[in-house]
Amino acid sequence: MTSDPRNVRAAALAPFGVRSFRFQWLADLATSWAFEMEVLILGWFVLATTGSVQQLVAFGALAWLGTLFSPFFGVLGDRL
């Protein structure tokens, strides 16, 4: 079954015809870009300030520590 590429492209771009979707998409894009810039800039700052790759790795690990422990604390909170 082959599809006309023009129809596929039109279907893929159809959500952009909705005004509120365009605003939401731009806001999500800007937020994602800002989070990535924060990680990049803070990582660069830690490395430039300390000169230690180990501290850079520790900084990166600490940023995700809450994600690692949240399932355990969630279960603990449900049982209390």
XYZ file of C-alpha atoms in Angstrom:
80
model
C 0.000 0.000 0.000
C 1.641 3.214 -1.112
C 0.642 6.663 -0.020
C 0.994 9.879 -1.895
C 3.864 11.805 -0.223
C 1.896 15.033 -0.506
C -0.981 13.539 1.493
C 1.396 12.212 4.136
C 3.074 15.611 4.463
C -0.274 17.409 4.648
C -1.465 15.016 7.360
C 1.754 15.491 9.344
C 1.438 19.280 9.222
C -2.325 19.367 9.876
C -2.015 20.047 13.643
C -0.187 23.291 12.866
C -3.446 24.571 11.405
C -4.759 24.888 14.969
C -3.698 28.202 16.512
C -3.480 26.966 20.109
C -1.363 23.987 19.020
C 1.141 26.317 17.364
C 1.493 28.318 20.590
C 1.830 25.155 22.679
C 4.375 23.661 20.273
C 6.517 26.807 20.365
C 6.311 26.960 24.164
C 7.330 23.299 24.464
C 10.178 23.832 22.020
C 11.453 26.856 23.959
C 11.180 25.016 27.283
C 13.070 21.991 25.983
C 15.768 24.235 24.550
C 16.072 26.091 27.864
C 16.441 22.872 29.868
C 19.117 21.577 27.514
C 20.988 24.887 27.670
C 20.837 24.797 31.470
C 22.394 21.329 31.573
C 25.073 22.272 29.059
C 25.993 25.591 30.676
C 26.010 24.314 34.261
C 28.071 21.287 33.249
C 30.540 23.507 31.440
C 30.694 25.835 34.465
C 31.435 22.960 36.855
C 34.146 21.609 34.570
C 35.699 25.037 33.946
C 35.595 25.997 37.620
C 36.867 22.755 39.132
C 38.773 21.215 36.230
C 37.608 17.846 37.528
C 35.716 15.360 35.396
C 34.771 13.457 38.556
C 32.995 16.509 39.957
C 31.258 17.027 36.627
C 29.986 13.438 36.751
C 28.936 13.871 40.396
C 27.053 17.052 39.481
C 25.284 15.264 36.636
C 24.424 12.314 38.866
C 23.031 14.548 41.605
C 20.734 16.209 39.104
C 19.025 12.849 38.452
C 19.150 11.498 42.002
C 15.532 12.474 42.662
C 14.419 10.556 39.595
C 16.271 7.496 40.827
C 14.789 7.532 44.322
C 11.278 8.812 43.578
C 9.718 5.355 42.985
C 10.948 4.149 46.375
C 9.755 7.253 48.211
C 6.461 7.035 46.317
C 5.851 3.517 47.606
C 6.909 4.600 51.084
C 4.518 7.557 50.956
C 1.644 5.347 49.801
C 2.146 2.966 52.702
C 2.186 5.617 55.416
